[in-house]
């Protein structure tokens, strides 16, 4: 590190640079700090940096595009003046001295450009357009920012700039294969830019453009002076242009805009968000929109797989005129495909009116009128609530996916605020949330049995309990609280006020478990990776919704587990009218041991030696 008057941060974004990283870091040793952002290299790059250069500030971030990766790295720099050289670039000693001299004399310029001499197969290239290259590598981060171009990102400079006298050495490619691989990466990114601009390739793009690129480099730019090396480079450059349009053609085969419809409760909205995840991964350049009720919006906010949330109001279902107006507004968005996971007549009308070329839904006697592609659900399939949604996605992508439970995406500040709120009450004592009531009576374990559940959870465990219930359910929740033992009540926070659904989810994320009646809270806990013990209503199909059950982190019980003969071959939904009567059979003694085992395991995970 130098004694520079002006402090300098050396920055780099890297991926699989084990052949370059040592020389790069040694070359940058005159900087006052070095910051590396690695795109999860699969070679020894991270190991080399951590073990041999411990002073380097090392970070990892998944690569999305060059501009965002560079801007992310810029934000990590401590000092205003930064040097953003690539791992395959080297500054000569004269170049280092020039940079230090200029910066220490407080230049009016905010950016310094460098010339680059390209090396290929160990020797510099001569008389080519490569060596005409100029790039801004030293600049003030407060005055400069990278544009949002996916490839050949441009530095926007807010002020004056100048070109440095001494060029840098650029070891851009080790050999022919390395050069080809890098150009193909640029081809893919350039294709994404073209796709966003709505460009569709034609014969001209596949023939004239690649041929001209070869001719321009090899003949007009005197690439032939470099002999065989020049021919190889010219050939790869032409192929690189050709592959841009190959990738673009493939991208244009997929739908540009897709709408997923799920007008229902929180659990359903969470489950169907998995369709958005699959579509976004299959079609990363496509716009994936999600239609839901407004009150469910918090569970999918900040979901990286959803581009736009379309809010559906209950008025549309009740008023046909409003429904048609809404459907016509959807038609104006010009979706290429619509997947209707709700599958009711109103969502079917929206799907049909949308004018989408591909319309997908579940198979029922009337649905062929709305959809041109249907899948037939089978409620006996394990995890059917997710499996059926995977099938809807497969109907569009053509690729089968294994069910994966969806996630809720909270911001760090939301979690931190919830943690502080809990700590004010519970201190360092672990907290379990108890869903004491379901959404209605026929989805709620009777009060006396729920009180026994809560007593068992609290007994002999150093924990605190938060009651979860709707404001309108306060009298019923109070009844359960009163039935609990006095020593249990001392551990319960009955009226823990949470002013929003996002706030509730943040609180759940800070609990060690959620125990209680099946419903939206359980699904949110699972989506937040919080352990759950679920008590299913006798008329809800456990097989459909009991995703993730493993006997340890996630456990669940259902009357059918203990009295299978009551159900026979019938779907549990057929017993909805008998739910209150059947609940009398679902006594705490049936699942007492299973609950105690679950709680013991979860509490043990929070003990100091497990942290």
Coordinates of C-alpha atoms in Angstrom, one line a residue:
X1 CA 0.0 0.0 0.0
X2 CA 1.4 3.4 -0.9
X3 CA 1.6 6.7 1.0
X4 CA -0.7 8.4 -1.5
X5 CA -2.1 11.7 -0.5
X6 CA -5.3 10.8 -2.2
X7 CA -6.7 7.5 -1.1
X8 CA -7.6 5.1 -3.8
X9 CA -9.9 2.0 -3.9
X10 CA -9.1 -0.7 -6.4
X11 CA -12.2 -2.6 -7.5
X12 CA -12.8 -5.7 -9.6
X13 CA -15.6 -8.1 -10.5
X14 CA -14.4 -11.6 -11.1
X15 CA -15.5 -15.1 -12.1
X16 CA -13.1 -18.1 -12.4
X17 CA -10.0 -16.0 -12.6
X18 CA -7.5 -18.3 -10.7
X19 CA -5.0 -17.9 -13.6
X20 CA -5.1 -14.0 -13.3
X21 CA -6.0 -13.1 -9.7
X22 CA -2.6 -13.3 -8.1
X23 CA -0.9 -11.0 -10.7
X24 CA -3.9 -8.7 -10.6
X25 CA -3.8 -8.3 -6.8
X26 CA -0.1 -7.8 -6.8
X27 CA -0.4 -5.2 -9.5
X28 CA -3.0 -3.3 -7.5
X29 CA -1.0 -3.4 -4.2
X30 CA -0.3 0.3 -4.5
X31 CA -4.0 1.0 -3.8
X32 CA -5.2 1.9 -0.3
X33 CA -7.9 -0.8 -0.4
X34 CA -8.8 -3.6 -2.8
X35 CA -12.5 -4.7 -3.1
X36 CA -13.3 -7.9 -5.1
X37 CA -16.9 -9.0 -5.9
X38 CA -16.9 -12.6 -7.1
X39 CA -19.8 -14.2 -9.0
X40 CA -19.5 -17.5 -7.1
X41 CA -16.5 -18.8 -9.0
X42 CA -16.2 -22.6 -9.4
X43 CA -12.4 -22.6 -9.5
X44 CA -9.9 -21.6 -6.8
X45 CA -10.4 -17.9 -7.2
X46 CA -12.1 -17.4 -3.8
X47 CA -9.6 -19.6 -2.0
X48 CA -6.6 -17.8 -3.4
X49 CA -8.0 -14.4 -2.4
X50 CA -8.9 -15.5 1.2
X51 CA -5.8 -17.4 2.0
X52 CA -3.1 -15.5 0.2
X53 CA -4.5 -11.9 0.3
X54 CA -6.4 -11.6 3.6
X55 CA -6.3 -7.8 3.4
X56 CA -8.6 -7.8 0.4
X57 CA -12.2 -7.1 1.0
X58 CA -13.9 -10.1 -0.6
X59 CA -17.6 -10.3 -1.4
X60 CA -19.8 -12.6 -3.5
X61 CA -22.9 -11.7 -5.5
X62 CA -24.8 -13.7 -8.2
X63 CA -24.1 -12.2 -11.6
X64 CA -27.0 -10.6 -13.4
X65 CA -25.4 -8.1 -15.8
X66 CA -22.1 -6.1 -16.0
X67 CA -23.6 -2.8 -15.2
X68 CA -25.4 -3.8 -12.0
X69 CA -22.4 -5.9 -10.9
X70 CA -20.1 -3.0 -11.3
X71 CA -22.4 -0.5 -9.6
X72 CA -22.8 -2.9 -6.7
X73 CA -19.0 -3.0 -6.4
X74 CA -18.8 0.8 -6.6
X75 CA -21.0 1.1 -3.6
X76 CA -18.6 -1.0 -1.5
X77 CA -15.7 1.3 -2.1
X78 CA -14.5 3.4 0.9
X79 CA -12.8 6.1 -1.1
X80 CA -14.1 8.5 -3.8
X81 CA -11.3 7.8 -6.3
X82 CA -11.5 4.3 -7.6
X83 CA -9.6 2.2 -10.1
X84 CA -11.9 -0.3 -11.8
X85 CA -9.5 -2.6 -13.8
X86 CA -10.4 -6.1 -14.9
X87 CA -8.5 -9.1 -13.5
X88 CA -6.8 -9.6 -16.9
X89 CA -5.5 -6.0 -17.1
X90 CA -2.1 -4.9 -15.9
X91 CA -0.8 -1.4 -15.2
X92 CA 2.9 -0.8 -15.9
X93 CA 5.0 1.0 -13.3
X94 CA 5.0 4.1 -15.5
X95 CA 1.2 3.9 -15.5
X96 CA 1.1 3.6 -11.8
X97 CA 3.3 6.6 -11.3
X98 CA 1.2 8.6 -13.7
X99 CA -2.0 7.8 -11.9
X100 CA -0.6 8.7 -8.5
X101 CA 0.9 11.9 -9.7
X102 CA -2.3 13.1 -11.4
X103 CA -4.6 12.3 -8.4
X104 CA -2.2 13.8 -5.9
X105 CA -2.4 17.1 -7.8
X106 CA -6.2 17.3 -7.5
X107 CA -7.1 17.2 -11.1
X108 CA -10.2 19.0 -12.4
X109 CA -11.0 15.8 -14.4
X110 CA -13.3 13.3 -12.7
X111 CA -12.3 10.3 -14.9
X112 CA -9.1 9.1 -16.6
X113 CA -9.2 7.0 -19.7
X114 CA -6.6 4.4 -20.6
X115 CA -5.4 2.9 -23.8
X116 CA -5.0 -0.9 -23.9
X117 CA -2.6 -3.1 -25.7
X118 CA -4.2 -6.5 -26.2
X119 CA -2.2 -9.7 -25.8
X120 CA -3.1 -13.0 -27.4
X121 CA -1.2 -16.2 -26.9
X122 CA 1.5 -14.3 -25.0
X123 CA 2.2 -11.7 -27.6
X124 CA 0.7 -8.2 -28.2
X125 CA -1.6 -7.7 -31.2
X126 CA -0.5 -5.1 -33.7
X127 CA -2.3 -2.8 -36.1
X128 CA -5.8 -3.9 -35.1
X129 CA -8.9 -2.2 -33.8
X130 CA -8.3 -3.8 -30.4
X131 CA -5.5 -1.4 -29.8
X132 CA -7.7 1.6 -30.7
X133 CA -9.7 0.8 -27.6
X134 CA -10.1 3.5 -24.9
X135 CA -11.8 2.8 -21.6
X136 CA -12.4 4.8 -18.4
X137 CA -10.7 2.9 -15.6
X138 CA -9.9 5.5 -13.0
X139 CA -12.6 7.9 -11.8
X140 CA -14.5 9.5 -8.9
X141 CA -17.4 7.3 -7.9
X142 CA -19.4 10.4 -6.7
X143 CA -19.3 11.7 -10.3
X144 CA -19.6 8.5 -12.3
X145 CA -22.1 5.6 -12.7
X146 CA -22.4 2.7 -15.1
X147 CA -25.4 2.6 -17.4
X148 CA -27.9 -0.3 -17.3
X149 CA -26.7 -1.8 -20.6
X150 CA -26.2 -5.6 -20.2
X151 CA -23.0 -5.8 -22.2
X152 CA -20.3 -3.2 -23.1
X153 CA -21.6 -1.2 -20.2
X154 CA -20.8 2.5 -20.4
X155 CA -19.6 4.7 -17.6
X156 CA -21.6 7.9 -17.4
X157 CA -19.2 10.7 -16.5
X158 CA -20.5 13.9 -14.9
X159 CA -17.5 16.1 -15.5
X160 CA -14.3 16.4 -17.5
X161 CA -12.0 13.5 -18.4
X162 CA -8.6 12.9 -20.0
X163 CA -6.6 10.0 -21.6
X164 CA -3.6 8.7 -19.7
X165 CA -0.2 8.7 -21.6
X166 CA 0.8 5.1 -20.7
X167 CA -1.3 2.2 -22.0
X168 CA -2.2 -0.8 -19.9
X169 CA -1.6 -4.5 -20.9
X170 CA -4.7 -6.5 -21.5
X171 CA -4.5 -10.3 -21.3
X172 CA -8.1 -10.7 -22.4
X173 CA -7.9 -14.2 -23.7
X174 CA -5.6 -17.1 -22.9
X175 CA -6.2 -19.1 -26.0
X176 CA -8.7 -19.6 -28.8
X177 CA -11.3 -21.5 -26.7
X178 CA -11.1 -18.9 -23.9
X179 CA -11.7 -16.1 -26.4
X180 CA -14.6 -18.0 -27.9
X181 CA -16.3 -18.6 -24.5
X182 CA -16.0 -14.9 -23.6
X183 CA -17.5 -13.8 -26.9
X184 CA -20.4 -16.2 -26.5
X185 CA -21.1 -14.7 -23.1
X186 CA -21.2 -11.3 -24.7
X187 CA -23.4 -12.7 -27.5
X188 CA -26.0 -13.8 -25.0
X189 CA -26.1 -10.5 -23.2
X190 CA -26.3 -8.6 -26.4
X191 CA -29.2 -10.8 -27.5
X192 CA -31.0 -9.8 -24.3
X193 CA -30.5 -6.2 -25.2
X194 CA -32.0 -6.8 -28.6
X195 CA -34.8 -8.8 -27.1
X196 CA -35.7 -5.9 -24.8
X197 CA -35.7 -3.5 -27.9
X198 CA -38.1 -5.8 -29.7
X199 CA -35.7 -6.7 -32.5
X200 CA -36.5 -9.8 -34.5
X201 CA -33.6 -11.4 -36.6
X202 CA -33.8 -12.0 -40.3
X203 CA -31.5 -13.4 -43.0
X204 CA -29.5 -10.2 -43.1
X205 CA -28.5 -10.6 -39.4
X206 CA -27.4 -14.2 -39.9
X207 CA -25.4 -13.6 -43.1
X208 CA -24.2 -10.1 -43.9
X209 CA -23.5 -8.9 -40.3
X210 CA -21.2 -11.8 -39.3
X211 CA -19.4 -11.7 -42.7
X212 CA -18.9 -8.0 -42.4
X213 CA -17.5 -8.3 -38.9
X214 CA -14.9 -10.8 -40.1
X215 CA -14.0 -8.6 -43.1
X216 CA -13.8 -5.4 -41.0
X217 CA -11.4 -6.9 -38.5
X218 CA -9.3 -9.1 -40.8
X219 CA -9.0 -6.7 -43.7
X220 CA -10.1 -3.2 -42.9
X221 CA -8.4 -3.2 -39.5
X222 CA -5.3 -5.1 -40.8
X223 CA -5.9 -8.1 -38.6
X224 CA -4.0 -10.2 -41.2
X225 CA -0.8 -8.6 -39.9
X226 CA -1.1 -10.9 -36.9
X227 CA -1.0 -14.0 -39.1
X228 CA -2.8 -17.1 -37.8
X229 CA -3.7 -15.3 -34.6
X230 CA -5.4 -12.6 -36.6
X231 CA -7.5 -15.1 -38.6
X232 CA -8.6 -16.9 -35.5
X233 CA -9.7 -13.7 -33.8
X234 CA -11.6 -12.5 -37.0
X235 CA -13.3 -15.8 -37.3
X236 CA -14.5 -15.8 -33.7
X237 CA -15.7 -12.2 -33.9
X238 CA -17.8 -13.1 -36.9
X239 CA -19.2 -16.1 -35.1
X240 CA -19.9 -14.0 -32.1
X241 CA -22.1 -11.7 -34.1
X242 CA -23.9 -14.7 -35.7
X243 CA -24.6 -16.2 -32.3
X244 CA -26.2 -13.0 -31.1
X245 CA -29.0 -13.6 -33.5
X246 CA -29.2 -17.4 -32.8
X247 CA -29.8 -16.6 -29.1
X248 CA -32.2 -13.8 -30.0
X249 CA -34.2 -16.1 -32.2
X250 CA -34.5 -18.6 -29.4
X251 CA -35.6 -15.9 -27.0
X252 CA -38.3 -14.7 -29.4
X253 CA -39.9 -18.2 -29.4
X254 CA -40.9 -17.7 -25.8
X255 CA -43.8 -15.6 -24.5
X256 CA -42.8 -12.0 -23.9
X257 CA -45.6 -11.4 -21.4
X258 CA -47.4 -13.9 -19.1
X259 CA -50.2 -13.4 -16.7
X260 CA -50.8 -15.8 -13.7
X261 CA -54.2 -15.5 -12.1
X262 CA -54.8 -16.5 -8.4
X263 CA -57.8 -14.7 -6.9
X264 CA -58.0 -16.4 -3.5
X265 CA -56.6 -16.6 0.0
X266 CA -53.0 -16.2 1.3
X267 CA -52.1 -19.9 1.1
X268 CA -53.2 -20.1 -2.5
X269 CA -51.5 -16.9 -3.5
X270 CA -48.3 -18.2 -2.0
X271 CA -48.6 -21.5 -3.7
X272 CA -49.3 -20.0 -7.1
X273 CA -46.3 -17.7 -6.8
X274 CA -44.3 -20.8 -7.4
X275 CA -45.7 -20.7 -11.0
X276 CA -44.1 -17.3 -11.4
X277 CA -40.8 -18.6 -10.1
X278 CA -40.8 -21.4 -12.7
X279 CA -41.8 -19.1 -15.5
X280 CA -39.2 -16.5 -14.7
X281 CA -36.4 -19.0 -14.6
X282 CA -37.6 -20.6 -17.8
X283 CA -38.0 -17.2 -19.5
X284 CA -35.8 -14.7 -17.7
X285 CA -36.4 -12.0 -20.3
X286 CA -40.2 -12.3 -20.2
X287 CA -42.5 -10.1 -18.1
X288 CA -44.3 -12.2 -15.5
X289 CA -47.4 -10.5 -14.0
X290 CA -49.5 -11.9 -11.1
X291 CA -53.2 -11.2 -10.5
X292 CA -54.3 -11.4 -6.9
X293 CA -56.7 -9.8 -4.4
X294 CA -55.3 -6.6 -2.8
X295 CA -55.3 -8.0 0.8
X296 CA -52.9 -10.8 -0.2
X297 CA -50.3 -8.5 -1.9
X298 CA -47.9 -8.3 1.1
X299 CA -47.0 -12.0 0.8
X300 CA -45.6 -11.5 -2.7
X301 CA -44.1 -8.0 -2.4
X302 CA -40.4 -7.9 -3.3
X303 CA -40.7 -11.4 -5.0
X304 CA -37.9 -11.3 -7.6
X305 CA -39.8 -13.6 -9.9
X306 CA -42.8 -11.2 -10.3
X307 CA -42.5 -8.2 -12.5
X308 CA -45.9 -6.6 -11.9
X309 CA -48.8 -7.3 -9.4
X310 CA -52.3 -6.8 -10.9
X311 CA -54.9 -6.2 -8.2
X312 CA -58.3 -7.8 -8.5
X313 CA -61.1 -6.4 -6.5
X314 CA -64.1 -8.2 -5.1
X315 CA -66.4 -5.7 -6.8
X316 CA -65.4 -7.3 -10.2
X317 CA -66.8 -10.6 -9.1
X318 CA -70.1 -9.1 -7.9
X319 CA -70.6 -6.8 -10.8
X320 CA -70.5 -8.2 -14.4
X321 CA -70.1 -4.8 -16.0
X322 CA -67.1 -4.0 -13.8
X323 CA -65.7 -7.5 -14.5
X324 CA -65.9 -7.0 -18.3
X325 CA -64.3 -3.5 -18.1
X326 CA -61.5 -5.0 -16.0
X327 CA -61.1 -7.9 -18.5
X328 CA -60.8 -5.4 -21.4
X329 CA -58.1 -3.5 -19.5
X330 CA -56.2 -6.8 -19.2
X331 CA -56.7 -7.3 -23.0
X332 CA -54.9 -4.0 -23.6
X333 CA -51.8 -5.4 -22.0
X334 CA -51.4 -7.9 -24.8
X335 CA -50.3 -11.0 -22.9
X336 CA -48.9 -13.9 -24.9
X337 CA -50.0 -16.4 -22.3
X338 CA -52.4 -16.6 -19.3
X339 CA -52.3 -19.3 -16.7
X340 CA -55.5 -19.3 -14.6
X341 CA -54.7 -21.1 -11.3
X342 CA -58.0 -19.9 -9.7
X343 CA -60.2 -21.5 -12.3
X344 CA -63.6 -19.9 -11.5
X345 CA -66.0 -18.5 -14.0
X346 CA -64.8 -14.9 -13.5
X347 CA -61.1 -15.7 -13.9
X348 CA -62.1 -17.8 -17.0
X349 CA -63.8 -14.8 -18.5
X350 CA -60.7 -12.6 -17.9
X351 CA -58.5 -15.3 -19.5
X352 CA -60.8 -15.6 -22.5
X353 CA -61.1 -11.8 -23.1
X354 CA -57.4 -11.3 -22.6
X355 CA -56.9 -12.5 -26.2
X356 CA -53.8 -14.4 -25.2
X357 CA -52.6 -17.0 -27.8
X358 CA -52.1 -19.5 -25.0
X359 CA -54.6 -19.9 -22.2
X360 CA -54.1 -22.5 -19.6
X361 CA -56.3 -23.8 -16.7
X362 CA -57.7 -26.8 -14.9
X363 CA -59.9 -29.3 -16.7
X364 CA -63.6 -29.1 -15.8
X365 CA -66.7 -29.7 -17.9
X366 CA -67.1 -26.1 -18.9
X367 CA -63.4 -24.9 -19.0
X368 CA -62.7 -25.8 -22.7
X369 CA -64.6 -22.6 -23.5
X370 CA -62.1 -20.5 -21.6
X371 CA -58.8 -22.4 -22.2
X372 CA -57.0 -24.0 -25.1
X373 CA -54.9 -26.2 -22.8
X374 CA -56.1 -27.8 -19.6
X375 CA -54.6 -30.1 -17.0
X376 CA -56.7 -32.6 -14.9
X377 CA -56.0 -32.3 -11.2
X378 CA -55.7 -35.4 -9.0
X379 CA -56.3 -34.6 -5.3
X380 CA -54.8 -38.0 -4.2
X381 CA -51.4 -36.9 -5.4
X382 CA -49.1 -36.0 -2.4
X383 CA -48.5 -32.2 -2.2
X384 CA -51.2 -31.7 -4.8
X385 CA -51.6 -28.0 -4.0
X386 CA -48.1 -27.5 -5.5
X387 CA -48.1 -30.4 -7.9
X388 CA -51.1 -29.1 -9.8
X389 CA -49.5 -25.7 -10.1
X390 CA -46.3 -27.2 -11.4
X391 CA -48.4 -28.9 -14.0
X392 CA -49.9 -25.6 -15.0
X393 CA -46.4 -24.1 -15.5
X394 CA -45.3 -27.2 -17.4
X395 CA -48.2 -26.8 -19.8
X396 CA -46.5 -23.6 -20.9
X397 CA -42.8 -24.4 -20.6
X398 CA -42.9 -28.0 -21.6
X399 CA -40.6 -28.9 -18.7
X400 CA -41.7 -30.8 -15.6
X401 CA -40.6 -29.3 -12.3
X402 CA -40.3 -30.8 -8.8
X403 CA -42.6 -29.1 -6.3
X404 CA -40.7 -26.5 -4.2
X405 CA -42.4 -24.5 -1.4
X406 CA -42.6 -20.8 -2.3
X407 CA -40.7 -18.1 -0.3
X408 CA -41.6 -14.8 1.2
X409 CA -39.1 -12.1 0.7
X410 CA -38.6 -9.7 3.7
X411 CA -36.2 -6.8 3.8
X412 CA -33.5 -6.8 6.5
X413 CA -35.0 -3.7 8.1
X414 CA -38.4 -5.4 8.4
X415 CA -36.8 -8.4 10.3
X416 CA -34.7 -6.1 12.4
X417 CA -37.7 -4.0 13.5
X418 CA -39.6 -7.2 14.4
X419 CA -36.7 -8.6 16.3
X420 CA -36.4 -5.4 18.4
X421 CA -40.2 -5.4 19.1
X422 CA -40.1 -9.0 20.3
X423 CA -37.0 -8.4 22.4
X424 CA -38.7 -5.6 24.3
X425 CA -41.2 -8.2 25.6
X426 CA -39.4 -11.5 25.7
X427 CA -35.7 -10.4 26.1
X428 CA -33.5 -13.3 25.0
X429 CA -36.1 -16.0 25.6
X430 CA -37.2 -17.9 22.4
X431 CA -40.7 -17.2 21.2
X432 CA -43.2 -19.5 19.6
X433 CA -46.3 -18.2 17.8
X434 CA -49.5 -20.1 18.3
X435 CA -52.3 -19.9 15.8
X436 CA -55.1 -20.4 18.3
X437 CA -57.9 -20.1 15.8
X438 CA -58.3 -20.9 12.1
X439 CA -60.1 -18.5 9.7
X440 CA -63.5 -19.8 11.0
X441 CA -65.0 -22.2 13.5
X442 CA -64.9 -25.2 11.2
X443 CA -61.1 -24.7 10.8
X444 CA -60.4 -24.3 14.5
X445 CA -59.5 -27.0 17.1
X446 CA -62.1 -26.7 20.0
X447 CA -61.1 -24.3 22.7
X448 CA -60.5 -26.9 25.5
X449 CA -58.3 -29.0 23.3
X450 CA -56.3 -26.0 22.1
X451 CA -55.7 -24.9 25.7
X452 CA -54.2 -28.4 26.3
X453 CA -52.0 -27.9 23.3
X454 CA -50.7 -24.6 24.6
X455 CA -50.2 -26.0 28.1
X456 CA -48.1 -28.8 26.7
X457 CA -46.0 -26.4 24.7
X458 CA -45.3 -24.1 27.6
X459 CA -44.6 -26.9 30.2
X460 CA -41.0 -27.3 31.2
X461 CA -39.8 -25.1 28.4
X462 CA -38.1 -21.7 28.8
X463 CA -40.1 -20.0 26.0
X464 CA -42.7 -17.3 25.5
X465 CA -45.9 -17.6 23.4
X466 CA -47.5 -15.1 21.1
X467 CA -51.2 -15.6 20.4
X468 CA -52.2 -15.3 16.7
X469 CA -55.8 -14.5 15.9
X470 CA -58.0 -12.0 14.0
X471 CA -59.3 -9.0 15.9
X472 CA -62.8 -10.2 15.4
X473 CA -61.9 -13.4 17.1
X474 CA -60.8 -11.8 20.4
X475 CA -63.6 -13.3 22.5
X476 CA -62.8 -16.8 21.3
X477 CA -59.1 -16.3 21.8
X478 CA -59.8 -15.0 25.3
X479 CA -61.8 -18.1 26.0
X480 CA -58.8 -20.3 25.1
X481 CA -56.5 -18.1 27.2
X482 CA -58.7 -18.4 30.2
X483 CA -58.7 -22.2 29.8
X484 CA -54.9 -22.4 30.0
X485 CA -53.1 -23.1 33.3
X486 CA -51.9 -20.0 35.3
X487 CA -48.3 -20.9 34.7
X488 CA -48.9 -21.1 31.0
X489 CA -50.7 -17.7 31.0
X490 CA -47.6 -16.1 32.5
X491 CA -45.7 -17.0 29.3
X492 CA -48.4 -15.7 26.9
X493 CA -48.5 -12.4 25.2
X494 CA -52.2 -12.2 24.4
X495 CA -52.5 -8.9 22.6
X496 CA -49.3 -8.5 20.6
X497 CA -50.3 -5.7 18.3
X498 CA -49.1 -5.9 14.7
X499 CA -50.3 -3.2 12.3
X500 CA -49.7 -4.9 8.9
X501 CA -49.4 -8.2 7.2
X502 CA -45.8 -7.5 6.4
X503 CA -45.2 -6.7 10.1
X504 CA -46.9 -10.0 11.0
X505 CA -44.6 -12.0 8.7
X506 CA -41.6 -10.2 10.0
X507 CA -42.6 -11.2 13.6
X508 CA -43.1 -14.8 12.4
X509 CA -39.6 -14.8 10.9
X510 CA -38.2 -14.1 14.4
X511 CA -40.1 -17.0 16.1
X512 CA -38.5 -20.4 16.6
X513 CA -41.7 -22.1 15.5
X514 CA -45.4 -21.7 14.7
X515 CA -47.9 -24.1 16.2
X516 CA -51.6 -24.3 15.6
X517 CA -54.5 -24.5 13.2
X518 CA -53.8 -24.9 9.5
X519 CA -54.2 -21.7 7.5
X520 CA -52.4 -18.7 6.0
X521 CA -50.1 -18.3 9.0
X522 CA -48.8 -21.8 8.7
X523 CA -48.0 -21.3 5.0
X524 CA -46.4 -18.0 5.7
X525 CA -44.2 -19.6 8.4
X526 CA -43.1 -22.3 5.9
X527 CA -42.4 -19.7 3.3
X528 CA -40.2 -18.0 5.8
X529 CA -38.4 -21.3 6.7
X530 CA -39.8 -21.3 10.2
X531 CA -40.6 -24.8 11.8
X532 CA -44.3 -25.6 12.0
X533 CA -46.7 -28.0 13.8
X534 CA -50.0 -28.0 12.0
X535 CA -53.4 -29.1 13.2
X536 CA -55.6 -29.7 10.1
X537 CA -59.4 -29.4 10.2
X538 CA -61.2 -32.7 9.6
X539 CA -62.5 -31.4 6.3
X540 CA -59.3 -30.1 4.8
X541 CA -57.2 -32.4 2.6
X542 CA -53.9 -32.8 4.5
X543 CA -52.3 -34.5 1.5
X544 CA -52.8 -31.3 -0.6
X545 CA -51.4 -28.8 1.8
X546 CA -49.0 -30.7 4.0
X547 CA -45.9 -29.8 2.1
X548 CA -42.5 -30.1 3.8
X549 CA -43.6 -32.5 6.5
X550 CA -40.5 -34.4 7.7
X551 CA -41.3 -35.3 11.3
X552 CA -38.8 -32.9 12.7
X553 CA -38.8 -29.3 11.3
X554 CA -42.4 -29.6 10.0
X555 CA -45.0 -31.9 11.6
X556 CA -48.7 -32.1 11.0
X557 CA -51.7 -34.1 12.3
X558 CA -55.2 -34.8 10.9
X559 CA -58.1 -36.8 12.1
X560 CA -57.7 -39.1 9.1
X561 CA -54.3 -40.1 10.6
X562 CA -56.1 -41.7 13.5
X563 CA -59.4 -42.7 12.1
X564 CA -58.8 -43.6 8.4
X565 CA -61.9 -45.7 8.2
X566 CA -64.1 -42.6 8.8
X567 CA -63.0 -41.3 5.4
X568 CA -62.6 -44.4 3.3
X569 CA -62.2 -43.3 -0.4
X570 CA -64.0 -40.0 0.1
X571 CA -62.3 -36.6 -0.3
X572 CA -62.2 -34.8 3.2
X573 CA -64.0 -31.9 1.7
X574 CA -67.1 -34.0 1.6
X575 CA -67.1 -33.9 5.4
X576 CA -67.2 -30.1 5.6
X577 CA -70.8 -30.1 7.1
X578 CA -69.7 -32.5 9.8
X579 CA -66.5 -30.7 10.8
X580 CA -67.8 -29.5 14.2
X581 CA -68.8 -33.0 15.1
X582 CA -65.6 -34.6 13.8
X583 CA -63.5 -32.2 15.8
X584 CA -64.8 -33.9 19.0
X585 CA -62.8 -37.0 18.0
X586 CA -59.6 -35.0 17.4
X587 CA -58.5 -34.9 21.1
X588 CA -55.2 -33.7 22.3
X589 CA -54.3 -37.2 23.7
X590 CA -54.1 -38.5 20.1
X591 CA -51.1 -36.3 19.2
X592 CA -49.7 -35.3 22.5
X593 CA -46.5 -37.3 22.1
X594 CA -45.9 -36.1 18.6
X595 CA -46.3 -32.4 19.7
X596 CA -44.0 -32.8 22.7
X597 CA -41.3 -34.4 20.5
X598 CA -41.6 -31.6 18.1
X599 CA -41.3 -28.9 20.7
X600 CA -38.4 -30.6 22.4
X601 CA -36.5 -30.8 19.1
X602 CA -37.2 -27.1 18.2
X603 CA -36.3 -25.7 21.6
X604 CA -33.1 -27.8 21.7
X605 CA -32.0 -26.2 18.4
X606 CA -32.1 -22.8 20.1
X607 CA -29.7 -23.8 22.9
X608 CA -26.3 -22.1 22.9
X609 CA -24.3 -25.1 21.7
X610 CA -26.6 -25.2 18.6
X611 CA -26.1 -21.6 17.6

